[in-house]
mmCIF file with all atom_site columns, C-alpha atoms in Angstrom:
data_model
loop_
_atom_site.group_PDB
_atom_site.id
_atom_site.type_symbol
_atom_site.label_atom_id
_atom_site.label_alt_id
_atom_site.label_comp_id
_atom_site.label_asym_id
_atom_site.label_entity_id
_atom_site.label_seq_id
_atom_site.pdbx_PDB_ins_code
_atom_site.Cartn_x
_atom_site.Cartn_y
_atom_site.Cartn_z
_atom_site.occupancy
_atom_site.B_iso_or_equiv
_atom_site.pdbx_formal_charge
_atom_site.auth_seq_id
_atom_site.auth_comp_id
_atom_site.auth_asym_id
_atom_site.auth_atom_id
_atom_site.pdbx_PDB_model_num
ATOM 1   C CA . SER L 1 1   ? 126.397 -5.442  158.568 1.00 0.00 ? 74  SER L CA 1
ATOM 2   C CA . GLN L 1 2   ? 127.258 -1.916  161.011 1.00 0.00 ? 75  GLN L CA 1
ATOM 3   C CA . GLN L 1 3   ? 126.520 -1.837  164.843 1.00 0.00 ? 76  GLN L CA 1
ATOM 4   C CA . GLY L 1 4   ? 127.794 1.620   166.044 1.00 0.00 ? 77  GLY L CA 1
ATOM 5   C CA . GLU L 1 5   ? 126.763 4.640   164.450 1.00 0.00 ? 78  GLU L CA 1
ATOM 6   C CA . GLU L 1 6   ? 128.806 7.225   165.353 1.00 0.00 ? 79  GLU L CA 1
ATOM 7   C CA . ASP L 1 7   ? 127.395 10.951  165.234 1.00 0.00 ? 80  ASP L CA 1
ATOM 8   C CA . PRO L 1 8   ? 128.124 13.599  164.383 1.00 0.00 ? 81  PRO L CA 1
ATOM 9   C CA . GLN L 1 9   ? 129.811 12.969  161.141 1.00 0.00 ? 82  GLN L CA 1
ATOM 10  C CA . ALA L 1 10  ? 131.967 15.806  160.669 1.00 0.00 ? 83  ALA L CA 1
ATOM 11  C CA . LEU L 1 11  ? 132.994 18.013  163.451 1.00 0.00 ? 84  LEU L CA 1
ATOM 12  C CA . SER L 1 12  ? 135.605 20.988  163.440 1.00 0.00 ? 85  SER L CA 1
ATOM 13  C CA . ILE L 1 13  ? 136.513 22.835  166.180 1.00 0.00 ? 86  ILE L CA 1
ATOM 14  C CA . GLN L 1 14  ? 139.760 25.039  167.433 1.00 0.00 ? 87  GLN L CA 1
ATOM 15  C CA . GLU L 1 15  ? 142.569 24.248  168.931 1.00 0.00 ? 88  GLU L CA 1
ATOM 16  C CA . GLY L 1 16  ? 142.049 23.899  172.975 1.00 0.00 ? 89  GLY L CA 1
ATOM 17  C CA . GLU L 1 17  ? 138.146 23.269  172.231 1.00 0.00 ? 90  GLU L CA 1
ATOM 18  C CA . ASN L 1 18  ? 136.584 20.022  173.587 1.00 0.00 ? 91  ASN L CA 1
ATOM 19  C CA . ALA L 1 19  ? 135.527 17.746  171.475 1.00 0.00 ? 92  ALA L CA 1
ATOM 20  C CA . THR L 1 20  ? 132.403 15.422  171.722 1.00 0.00 ? 93  THR L CA 1
ATOM 21  C CA . MET L 1 21  ? 131.940 12.286  169.791 1.00 0.00 ? 94  MET L CA 1
ATOM 22  C CA . ASN L 1 22  ? 128.891 10.359  170.256 1.00 0.00 ? 95  ASN L CA 1
ATOM 23  C CA . CYS L 1 23  ? 128.601 6.456   169.270 1.00 0.00 ? 96  CYS L CA 1
ATOM 24  C CA . SER L 1 24  ? 124.598 4.430   169.408 1.00 0.00 ? 97  SER L CA 1
ATOM 25  C CA . TYR L 1 25  ? 124.438 0.554   169.094 1.00 0.00 ? 98  TYR L CA 1
ATOM 26  C CA . LYS L 1 26  ? 122.018 -1.868  168.529 1.00 0.00 ? 99  LYS L CA 1
ATOM 27  C CA . THR L 1 27  ? 122.869 -4.814  170.776 1.00 0.00 ? 100 THR L CA 1
ATOM 28  C CA . SER L 1 28  ? 124.201 -6.656  173.796 1.00 0.00 ? 101 SER L CA 1
ATOM 29  C CA . ILE L 1 29  ? 128.104 -6.117  174.267 1.00 0.00 ? 102 ILE L CA 1
ATOM 30  C CA . ASN L 1 30  ? 130.991 -7.069  176.354 1.00 0.00 ? 103 ASN L CA 1
ATOM 31  C CA . ASN L 1 31  ? 132.465 -3.781  175.749 1.00 0.00 ? 104 ASN L CA 1
ATOM 32  C CA . LEU L 1 32  ? 132.794 -0.817  173.349 1.00 0.00 ? 105 LEU L CA 1
ATOM 33  C CA . GLN L 1 33  ? 136.420 -0.104  172.843 1.00 0.00 ? 106 GLN L CA 1
ATOM 34  C CA . TRP L 1 34  ? 137.160 3.428   170.788 1.00 0.00 ? 107 TRP L CA 1
ATOM 35  C CA . TYR L 1 35  ? 140.417 3.949   168.047 1.00 0.00 ? 108 TYR L CA 1
ATOM 36  C CA . ARG L 1 36  ? 141.762 6.691   166.081 1.00 0.00 ? 109 ARG L CA 1
ATOM 37  C CA . GLN L 1 37  ? 143.051 6.560   162.457 1.00 0.00 ? 110 GLN L CA 1
ATOM 38  C CA . ASN L 1 38  ? 144.814 8.985   160.647 1.00 0.00 ? 111 ASN L CA 1
ATOM 39  C CA . SER L 1 39  ? 144.678 9.514   156.930 1.00 0.00 ? 112 SER L CA 1
ATOM 40  C CA . GLY L 1 40  ? 143.317 6.191   155.780 1.00 0.00 ? 113 GLY L CA 1
ATOM 41  C CA . ARG L 1 41  ? 146.689 4.357   157.816 1.00 0.00 ? 114 ARG L CA 1
ATOM 42  C CA . GLY L 1 42  ? 146.156 2.137   160.568 1.00 0.00 ? 115 GLY L CA 1
ATOM 43  C CA . LEU L 1 43  ? 144.136 2.741   163.854 1.00 0.00 ? 116 LEU L CA 1
ATOM 44  C CA . VAL L 1 44  ? 145.266 3.544   166.760 1.00 0.00 ? 117 VAL L CA 1
ATOM 45  C CA . HIS L 1 45  ? 143.159 1.501   170.093 1.00 0.00 ? 118 HIS L CA 1
ATOM 46  C CA . LEU L 1 46  ? 141.975 4.565   172.087 1.00 0.00 ? 119 LEU L CA 1
ATOM 47  C CA . ILE L 1 47  ? 140.049 3.297   175.104 1.00 0.00 ? 120 ILE L CA 1
ATOM 48  C CA . LEU L 1 48  ? 137.837 -0.233  176.052 1.00 0.00 ? 121 LEU L CA 1
ATOM 49  C CA . ILE L 1 49  ? 135.257 0.284   178.455 1.00 0.00 ? 122 ILE L CA 1
ATOM 50  C CA . ARG L 1 50  ? 133.411 -2.678  179.695 1.00 0.00 ? 123 ARG L CA 1
ATOM 51  C CA . SER L 1 51  ? 130.532 -2.861  179.654 1.00 0.00 ? 124 SER L CA 1
ATOM 52  C CA . ASN L 1 52  ? 129.852 -3.122  183.637 1.00 0.00 ? 125 ASN L CA 1
ATOM 53  C CA . GLU L 1 53  ? 131.331 -0.224  183.182 1.00 0.00 ? 126 GLU L CA 1
ATOM 54  C CA . ARG L 1 54  ? 130.261 3.390   182.893 1.00 0.00 ? 127 ARG L CA 1
ATOM 55  C CA . GLU L 1 55  ? 132.607 6.033   182.646 1.00 0.00 ? 128 GLU L CA 1
ATOM 56  C CA . LYS L 1 56  ? 136.796 5.803   182.170 1.00 0.00 ? 129 LYS L CA 1
ATOM 57  C CA . HIS L 1 57  ? 139.900 7.827   181.843 1.00 0.00 ? 130 HIS L CA 1
ATOM 58  C CA . SER L 1 58  ? 142.985 7.658   179.670 1.00 0.00 ? 131 SER L CA 1
ATOM 59  C CA . GLY L 1 59  ? 144.935 11.359  180.093 1.00 0.00 ? 132 GLY L CA 1
ATOM 60  C CA . ARG L 1 60  ? 142.483 13.580  178.021 1.00 0.00 ? 133 ARG L CA 1
ATOM 61  C CA . LEU L 1 61  ? 139.945 11.498  176.785 1.00 0.00 ? 134 LEU L CA 1
ATOM 62  C CA . ARG L 1 62  ? 137.086 10.855  179.115 1.00 0.00 ? 135 ARG L CA 1
ATOM 63  C CA . VAL L 1 63  ? 134.297 7.939   177.721 1.00 0.00 ? 136 VAL L CA 1
ATOM 64  C CA . THR L 1 64  ? 131.022 6.848   179.216 1.00 0.00 ? 137 THR L CA 1
ATOM 65  C CA . LEU L 1 65  ? 129.092 4.051   178.846 1.00 0.00 ? 138 LEU L CA 1
ATOM 66  C CA . ASP L 1 66  ? 125.330 3.662   179.195 1.00 0.00 ? 139 ASP L CA 1
ATOM 67  C CA . THR L 1 67  ? 123.990 0.673   178.325 1.00 0.00 ? 140 THR L CA 1
ATOM 68  C CA . SER L 1 68  ? 120.062 1.598   178.606 1.00 0.00 ? 141 SER L CA 1
ATOM 69  C CA . LYS L 1 69  ? 120.095 3.546   176.278 1.00 0.00 ? 142 LYS L CA 1
ATOM 70  C CA . LYS L 1 70  ? 122.867 2.010   173.805 1.00 0.00 ? 143 LYS L CA 1
ATOM 71  C CA . SER L 1 71  ? 125.282 4.667   173.165 1.00 0.00 ? 144 SER L CA 1
ATOM 72  C CA . SER L 1 72  ? 128.480 5.853   174.379 1.00 0.00 ? 145 SER L CA 1
ATOM 73  C CA . SER L 1 73  ? 130.372 9.224   173.927 1.00 0.00 ? 146 SER L CA 1
ATOM 74  C CA . LEU L 1 74  ? 133.986 10.145  173.515 1.00 0.00 ? 147 LEU L CA 1
ATOM 75  C CA . LEU L 1 75  ? 135.579 13.429  174.944 1.00 0.00 ? 148 LEU L CA 1
ATOM 76  C CA . ILE L 1 76  ? 138.186 15.063  173.971 1.00 0.00 ? 149 ILE L CA 1
ATOM 77  C CA . THR L 1 77  ? 139.818 17.858  176.139 1.00 0.00 ? 150 THR L CA 1
ATOM 78  C CA . ALA L 1 78  ? 141.868 20.895  174.660 1.00 0.00 ? 151 ALA L CA 1
ATOM 79  C CA . SER L 1 79  ? 141.984 19.331  171.778 1.00 0.00 ? 152 SER L CA 1
ATOM 80  C CA . ARG L 1 80  ? 145.606 19.435  169.729 1.00 0.00 ? 153 ARG L CA 1
ATOM 81  C CA . ALA L 1 81  ? 145.680 19.702  166.275 1.00 0.00 ? 154 ALA L CA 1
ATOM 82  C CA . ALA L 1 82  ? 147.364 16.668  166.377 1.00 0.00 ? 155 ALA L CA 1
ATOM 83  C CA . ASP L 1 83  ? 144.352 15.592  166.823 1.00 0.00 ? 156 ASP L CA 1
ATOM 84  C CA . THR L 1 84  ? 142.748 15.557  163.343 1.00 0.00 ? 157 THR L CA 1
ATOM 85  C CA . ALA L 1 85  ? 141.308 12.451  162.928 1.00 0.00 ? 158 ALA L CA 1
ATOM 86  C CA . SER L 1 86  ? 138.938 9.976   162.183 1.00 0.00 ? 159 SER L CA 1
ATOM 87  C CA . TYR L 1 87  ? 137.241 8.215   165.480 1.00 0.00 ? 160 TYR L CA 1
ATOM 88  C CA . PHE L 1 88  ? 135.783 4.790   165.194 1.00 0.00 ? 161 PHE L CA 1
ATOM 89  C CA . CYS L 1 89  ? 133.632 3.114   167.654 1.00 0.00 ? 162 CYS L CA 1
ATOM 90  C CA . ALA L 1 90  ? 133.901 -0.486  168.426 1.00 0.00 ? 163 ALA L CA 1
ATOM 91  C CA . THR L 1 91  ? 131.272 -2.565  169.912 1.00 0.00 ? 164 THR L CA 1
ATOM 92  C CA . ASP L 1 92  ? 132.768 -6.185  170.576 1.00 0.00 ? 165 ASP L CA 1
ATOM 93  C CA . GLU L 1 93  ? 129.243 -8.725  170.959 1.00 0.00 ? 166 GLU L CA 1
ATOM 94  C CA . GLY L 1 94  ? 131.419 -11.980 171.356 1.00 0.00 ? 167 GLY L CA 1
ATOM 95  C CA . ASN L 1 95  ? 128.373 -14.132 172.519 1.00 0.00 ? 168 ASN L CA 1
ATOM 96  C CA . SER L 1 96  ? 130.418 -16.910 170.788 1.00 0.00 ? 169 SER L CA 1
ATOM 97  C CA . GLY L 1 97  ? 132.871 -17.206 173.410 1.00 0.00 ? 170 GLY L CA 1
ATOM 98  C CA . TYR L 1 98  ? 135.669 -14.861 171.213 1.00 0.00 ? 171 TYR L CA 1
ATOM 99  C CA . SER L 1 99  ? 135.663 -11.562 170.245 1.00 0.00 ? 172 SER L CA 1
ATOM 100 C CA . THR L 1 100 ? 134.599 -9.563  166.964 1.00 0.00 ? 173 THR L CA 1
ATOM 101 C CA . LEU L 1 101 ? 135.159 -5.867  166.294 1.00 0.00 ? 174 LEU L CA 1
ATOM 102 C CA . THR L 1 102 ? 131.551 -4.201  164.209 1.00 0.00 ? 175 THR L CA 1
ATOM 103 C CA . PHE L 1 103 ? 132.888 -0.993  163.201 1.00 0.00 ? 176 PHE L CA 1
ATOM 104 C CA . GLY L 1 104 ? 130.279 2.182   163.302 1.00 0.00 ? 177 GLY L CA 1
ATOM 105 C CA . LYS L 1 105 ? 131.595 4.655   159.888 1.00 0.00 ? 178 LYS L CA 1
ATOM 106 C CA . GLY L 1 106 ? 133.643 6.663   162.682 1.00 0.00 ? 179 GLY L CA 1
ATOM 107 C CA . THR L 1 107 ? 133.120 11.269  162.810 1.00 0.00 ? 180 THR L CA 1
ATOM 108 C CA . MET L 1 108 ? 136.182 12.646  160.947 1.00 0.00 ? 181 MET L CA 1
ATOM 109 C CA . LEU L 1 109 ? 136.540 15.070  163.861 1.00 0.00 ? 182 LEU L CA 1
ATOM 110 C CA . LEU L 1 110 ? 139.152 18.323  161.970 1.00 0.00 ? 183 LEU L CA 1
ATOM 111 C CA . VAL L 1 111 ? 141.054 21.060  165.145 1.00 0.00 ? 184 VAL L CA 1
ATOM 112 C CA . SER L 1 112 ? 141.904 24.222  163.651 1.00 0.00 ? 185 SER L CA 1
ATOM 113 C CA . PRO L 1 113 ? 145.174 25.777  165.310 1.00 0.00 ? 186 PRO L CA 1
ATOM 114 C CA . LYS V 2 1   ? 157.554 -4.873  171.217 1.00 0.00 ? 113 LYS V CA 1
ATOM 115 C CA . ALA V 2 2   ? 157.304 -4.751  167.784 1.00 0.00 ? 114 ALA V CA 1
ATOM 116 C CA . GLY V 2 3   ? 153.843 -3.747  166.700 1.00 0.00 ? 115 GLY V CA 1
ATOM 117 C CA . VAL V 2 4   ? 152.042 -5.279  164.241 1.00 0.00 ? 116 VAL V CA 1
ATOM 118 C CA . THR V 2 5   ? 153.217 -5.581  160.931 1.00 0.00 ? 117 THR V CA 1
ATOM 119 C CA . GLN V 2 6   ? 151.582 -6.027  157.745 1.00 0.00 ? 118 GLN V CA 1
ATOM 120 C CA . THR V 2 7   ? 153.011 -6.645  154.489 1.00 0.00 ? 119 THR V CA 1
ATOM 121 C CA . PRO V 2 8   ? 153.044 -5.244  151.049 1.00 0.00 ? 120 PRO V CA 1
ATOM 122 C CA . ARG V 2 9   ? 151.907 -1.854  152.048 1.00 0.00 ? 121 ARG V CA 1
ATOM 123 C CA . TYR V 2 10  ? 150.621 -0.879  148.878 1.00 0.00 ? 122 TYR V CA 1
ATOM 124 C CA . LEU V 2 11  ? 149.646 -2.910  145.937 1.00 0.00 ? 123 LEU V CA 1
ATOM 125 C CA . ILE V 2 12  ? 147.921 -2.946  142.417 1.00 0.00 ? 124 ILE V CA 1
ATOM 126 C CA . LYS V 2 13  ? 146.534 -5.823  140.600 1.00 0.00 ? 125 LYS V CA 1
ATOM 127 C CA . THR V 2 14  ? 144.682 -6.370  137.567 1.00 0.00 ? 126 THR V CA 1
ATOM 128 C CA . ARG V 2 15  ? 141.255 -7.409  137.635 1.00 0.00 ? 127 ARG V CA 1
ATOM 129 C CA . GLY V 2 16  ? 141.040 -11.584 137.649 1.00 0.00 ? 128 GLY V CA 1
ATOM 130 C CA . GLN V 2 17  ? 144.408 -11.901 139.152 1.00 0.00 ? 129 GLN V CA 1
ATOM 131 C CA . GLN V 2 18  ? 144.790 -13.261 143.372 1.00 0.00 ? 130 GLN V CA 1
ATOM 132 C CA . VAL V 2 19  ? 146.530 -11.213 146.125 1.00 0.00 ? 131 VAL V CA 1
ATOM 133 C CA . THR V 2 20  ? 148.178 -12.382 149.067 1.00 0.00 ? 132 THR V CA 1
ATOM 134 C CA . LEU V 2 21  ? 148.444 -10.545 151.727 1.00 0.00 ? 133 LEU V CA 1
ATOM 135 C CA . SER V 2 22  ? 150.451 -10.996 155.508 1.00 0.00 ? 134 SER V CA 1
ATOM 136 C CA . CYS V 2 23  ? 150.144 -10.050 159.318 1.00 0.00 ? 135 CYS V CA 1
ATOM 137 C CA . SER V 2 24  ? 153.111 -10.265 161.782 1.00 0.00 ? 136 SER V CA 1
ATOM 138 C CA . PRO V 2 25  ? 151.257 -10.590 164.987 1.00 0.00 ? 137 PRO V CA 1
ATOM 139 C CA . ILE V 2 26  ? 152.454 -8.266  168.202 1.00 0.00 ? 138 ILE V CA 1
ATOM 140 C CA . SER V 2 27  ? 155.018 -10.937 169.725 1.00 0.00 ? 139 SER V CA 1
ATOM 141 C CA . GLY V 2 28  ? 152.994 -12.873 172.107 1.00 0.00 ? 140 GLY V CA 1
ATOM 142 C CA . HIS V 2 29  ? 149.640 -12.508 170.657 1.00 0.00 ? 141 HIS V CA 1
ATOM 143 C CA . ARG V 2 30  ? 147.938 -15.718 169.346 1.00 0.00 ? 142 ARG V CA 1
ATOM 144 C CA . SER V 2 31  ? 145.182 -13.683 167.920 1.00 0.00 ? 143 SER V CA 1
ATOM 145 C CA . VAL V 2 32  ? 144.616 -12.236 164.428 1.00 0.00 ? 144 VAL V CA 1
ATOM 146 C CA . SER V 2 33  ? 141.981 -11.006 162.774 1.00 0.00 ? 145 SER V CA 1
ATOM 147 C CA . TRP V 2 34  ? 141.649 -8.971  159.113 1.00 0.00 ? 146 TRP V CA 1
ATOM 148 C CA . TYR V 2 35  ? 138.877 -6.057  158.555 1.00 0.00 ? 147 TYR V CA 1
ATOM 149 C CA . GLN V 2 36  ? 138.177 -5.015  154.855 1.00 0.00 ? 148 GLN V CA 1
ATOM 150 C CA . GLN V 2 37  ? 137.550 -0.716  155.095 1.00 0.00 ? 149 GLN V CA 1
ATOM 151 C CA . THR V 2 38  ? 135.948 0.735   151.831 1.00 0.00 ? 150 THR V CA 1
ATOM 152 C CA . PRO V 2 39  ? 134.633 4.462   151.676 1.00 0.00 ? 151 PRO V CA 1
ATOM 153 C CA . GLY V 2 40  ? 131.111 3.081   151.134 1.00 0.00 ? 152 GLY V CA 1
ATOM 154 C CA . GLN V 2 41  ? 131.417 0.124   153.780 1.00 0.00 ? 153 GLN V CA 1
ATOM 155 C CA . GLY V 2 42  ? 133.739 1.290   156.240 1.00 0.00 ? 154 GLY V CA 1
ATOM 156 C CA . LEU V 2 43  ? 135.427 -1.338  157.817 1.00 0.00 ? 155 LEU V CA 1
ATOM 157 C CA . GLN V 2 44  ? 134.276 -4.961  157.843 1.00 0.00 ? 156 GLN V CA 1
ATOM 158 C CA . PHE V 2 45  ? 135.374 -7.948  159.382 1.00 0.00 ? 157 PHE V CA 1
ATOM 159 C CA . LEU V 2 46  ? 136.596 -11.001 157.479 1.00 0.00 ? 158 LEU V CA 1
ATOM 160 C CA . PHE V 2 47  ? 137.865 -13.262 159.886 1.00 0.00 ? 159 PHE V CA 1
ATOM 161 C CA . GLU V 2 48  ? 139.764 -14.293 163.249 1.00 0.00 ? 160 GLU V CA 1
ATOM 162 C CA . TYR V 2 49  ? 142.589 -16.931 163.407 1.00 0.00 ? 161 TYR V CA 1
ATOM 163 C CA . PHE V 2 50  ? 143.322 -18.328 166.724 1.00 0.00 ? 162 PHE V CA 1
ATOM 164 C CA . SER V 2 51  ? 145.903 -21.061 167.165 1.00 0.00 ? 163 SER V CA 1
ATOM 165 C CA . GLU V 2 52  ? 145.583 -21.879 163.466 1.00 0.00 ? 164 GLU V CA 1
ATOM 166 C CA . THR V 2 53  ? 142.229 -22.305 163.025 1.00 0.00 ? 165 THR V CA 1
ATOM 167 C CA . GLN V 2 54  ? 139.165 -20.476 162.303 1.00 0.00 ? 166 GLN V CA 1
ATOM 168 C CA . ARG V 2 55  ? 137.140 -19.309 164.996 1.00 0.00 ? 167 ARG V CA 1
ATOM 169 C CA . ASN V 2 56  ? 134.274 -16.906 162.990 1.00 0.00 ? 168 ASN V CA 1
ATOM 170 C CA . LYS V 2 57  ? 133.919 -15.464 159.750 1.00 0.00 ? 169 LYS V CA 1
ATOM 171 C CA . GLY V 2 58  ? 132.015 -12.128 158.301 1.00 0.00 ? 170 GLY V CA 1
ATOM 172 C CA . ASN V 2 59  ? 130.217 -11.873 155.220 1.00 0.00 ? 171 ASN V CA 1
ATOM 173 C CA . PHE V 2 60  ? 132.872 -12.690 152.388 1.00 0.00 ? 172 PHE V CA 1
ATOM 174 C CA . PRO V 2 61  ? 132.428 -14.483 149.440 1.00 0.00 ? 173 PRO V CA 1
ATOM 175 C CA . GLY V 2 62  ? 135.043 -17.549 149.300 1.00 0.00 ? 174 GLY V CA 1
ATOM 176 C CA . ARG V 2 63  ? 137.187 -15.337 147.243 1.00 0.00 ? 175 ARG V CA 1
ATOM 177 C CA . PHE V 2 64  ? 138.240 -14.257 150.540 1.00 0.00 ? 176 PHE V CA 1
ATOM 178 C CA . SER V 2 65  ? 140.864 -17.150 152.475 1.00 0.00 ? 177 SER V CA 1
ATOM 179 C CA . GLY V 2 66  ? 142.942 -16.946 155.326 1.00 0.00 ? 178 GLY V CA 1
ATOM 180 C CA . ARG V 2 67  ? 145.077 -19.093 157.320 1.00 0.00 ? 179 ARG V CA 1
ATOM 181 C CA . GLN V 2 68  ? 147.581 -18.768 160.542 1.00 0.00 ? 180 GLN V CA 1
ATOM 182 C CA . PHE V 2 69  ? 150.530 -20.824 161.070 1.00 0.00 ? 181 PHE V CA 1
ATOM 183 C CA . SER V 2 70  ? 152.036 -21.875 164.044 1.00 0.00 ? 182 SER V CA 1
ATOM 184 C CA . ASN V 2 71  ? 154.147 -18.299 164.679 1.00 0.00 ? 183 ASN V CA 1
ATOM 185 C CA . SER V 2 72  ? 150.515 -16.849 164.870 1.00 0.00 ? 184 SER V CA 1
ATOM 186 C CA . ARG V 2 73  ? 151.950 -14.961 161.536 1.00 0.00 ? 185 ARG V CA 1
ATOM 187 C CA . SER V 2 74  ? 148.538 -14.569 158.748 1.00 0.00 ? 186 SER V CA 1
ATOM 188 C CA . GLU V 2 75  ? 147.516 -14.069 155.380 1.00 0.00 ? 187 GLU V CA 1
ATOM 189 C CA . MET V 2 76  ? 144.876 -13.614 153.710 1.00 0.00 ? 188 MET V CA 1
ATOM 190 C CA . ASN V 2 77  ? 143.968 -14.641 150.108 1.00 0.00 ? 189 ASN V CA 1
ATOM 191 C CA . VAL V 2 78  ? 141.825 -12.739 147.757 1.00 0.00 ? 190 VAL V CA 1
ATOM 192 C CA . SER V 2 79  ? 141.508 -14.705 144.451 1.00 0.00 ? 191 SER V CA 1
ATOM 193 C CA . THR V 2 80  ? 140.335 -13.277 141.135 1.00 0.00 ? 192 THR V CA 1
ATOM 194 C CA . LEU V 2 81  ? 139.670 -9.954  142.062 1.00 0.00 ? 193 LEU V CA 1
ATOM 195 C CA . GLU V 2 82  ? 137.476 -7.164  141.283 1.00 0.00 ? 194 GLU V CA 1
ATOM 196 C CA . LEU V 2 83  ? 137.133 -3.851  140.875 1.00 0.00 ? 195 LEU V CA 1
ATOM 197 C CA . GLY V 2 84  ? 134.836 -3.588  144.405 1.00 0.00 ? 196 GLY V CA 1
ATOM 198 C CA . ASP V 2 85  ? 137.631 -5.341  146.369 1.00 0.00 ? 197 ASP V CA 1
ATOM 199 C CA . SER V 2 86  ? 139.844 -1.725  145.999 1.00 0.00 ? 198 SER V CA 1
ATOM 200 C CA . ALA V 2 87  ? 140.167 -0.989  149.920 1.00 0.00 ? 199 ALA V CA 1
ATOM 201 C CA . LEU V 2 88  ? 142.488 -0.503  152.224 1.00 0.00 ? 200 LEU V CA 1
ATOM 202 C CA . TYR V 2 89  ? 142.772 -4.348  154.520 1.00 0.00 ? 201 TYR V CA 1
ATOM 203 C CA . LEU V 2 90  ? 143.798 -4.101  158.529 1.00 0.00 ? 202 LEU V CA 1
ATOM 204 C CA . CYS V 2 91  ? 145.354 -6.924  160.570 1.00 0.00 ? 203 CYS V CA 1
ATOM 205 C CA . ALA V 2 92  ? 143.948 -7.134  164.002 1.00 0.00 ? 204 ALA V CA 1
ATOM 206 C CA . SER V 2 93  ? 146.094 -8.915  166.789 1.00 0.00 ? 205 SER V CA 1
ATOM 207 C CA . SER V 2 94  ? 144.791 -9.580  170.160 1.00 0.00 ? 206 SER V CA 1
ATOM 208 C CA . PHE V 2 95  ? 146.650 -11.507 172.807 1.00 0.00 ? 207 PHE V CA 1
ATOM 209 C CA . SER V 2 96  ? 143.517 -14.437 172.922 1.00 0.00 ? 208 SER V CA 1
ATOM 210 C CA . THR V 2 97  ? 140.220 -14.165 171.896 1.00 0.00 ? 209 THR V CA 1
ATOM 211 C CA . GLY V 2 98  ? 138.489 -13.587 175.332 1.00 0.00 ? 210 GLY V CA 1
ATOM 212 C CA . VAL V 2 99  ? 137.080 -10.632 175.806 1.00 0.00 ? 211 VAL V CA 1
ATOM 213 C CA . ASN V 2 100 ? 137.276 -7.453  176.911 1.00 0.00 ? 212 ASN V CA 1
ATOM 214 C CA . THR V 2 101 ? 140.642 -7.760  174.785 1.00 0.00 ? 213 THR V CA 1
ATOM 215 C CA . GLU V 2 102 ? 141.675 -5.074  172.770 1.00 0.00 ? 214 GLU V CA 1
ATOM 216 C CA . ALA V 2 103 ? 143.016 -5.528  169.824 1.00 0.00 ? 215 ALA V CA 1
ATOM 217 C CA . PHE V 2 104 ? 146.181 -3.744  168.152 1.00 0.00 ? 216 PHE V CA 1
ATOM 218 C CA . PHE V 2 105 ? 146.193 -2.795  164.458 1.00 0.00 ? 217 PHE V CA 1
ATOM 219 C CA . GLY V 2 106 ? 148.784 -2.440  161.640 1.00 0.00 ? 218 GLY V CA 1
ATOM 220 C CA . GLN V 2 107 ? 149.322 0.298   159.014 1.00 0.00 ? 219 GLN V CA 1
ATOM 221 C CA . GLY V 2 108 ? 147.374 -1.960  156.441 1.00 0.00 ? 220 GLY V CA 1
ATOM 222 C CA . THR V 2 109 ? 147.487 -2.813  152.971 1.00 0.00 ? 221 THR V CA 1
ATOM 223 C CA . ARG V 2 110 ? 146.359 -0.310  150.383 1.00 0.00 ? 222 ARG V CA 1
ATOM 224 C CA . LEU V 2 111 ? 145.444 -2.252  147.272 1.00 0.00 ? 223 LEU V CA 1
ATOM 225 C CA . THR V 2 112 ? 144.307 -0.933  143.945 1.00 0.00 ? 224 THR V CA 1
ATOM 226 C CA . VAL V 2 113 ? 142.793 -3.676  141.912 1.00 0.00 ? 225 VAL V CA 1
ATOM 227 C CA . VAL V 2 114 ? 142.482 -2.144  138.113 1.00 0.00 ? 226 VAL V CA 1
#
């Protein structure tokens, strides 16, 4: 079953613009992770934000987490054509003491030169 | 440090056959999870292994099974293949199974059932 739901499903922007993707989830979580996938290949881990964190940065990436609204956002600043990919949020509920990720269906980002 | 290695990268099988996929985790990682990705269902959790023990299992039929060896390498097996089993199968490794542990994925095995 899907826990995270990304919004929008697809996003098309020009190089240099910022891209914002949102993720909503349903149950309490230990952490939320964002991944990138290029054209049906493996997933690349971008960033992990813990349930007690509100904001995290990594290079051109900024992730926020609002546990009261059960939502997260991923901001990519100054987008590049190489950022073209699908982006997934994954929630770690882990209430059994170990980690299982539940993924959303992803946002397809197209960055045009 | 080498990443997660999955073999083979591509596979074509006939309905009714069985298939075995392999995953070598990052050195030092003891947890291996498997996921199935399809256009319709997205990414779905199959199972997780830690220290040769299956710790968690997703909602898949018994035709899907797996195991983990003492060197943390893992295999998953699908028996009596169906057309709907066509998917990208992704393996992820983690240092431990504790919460707040990052999972690193391999490039996947693309299975096509004809």
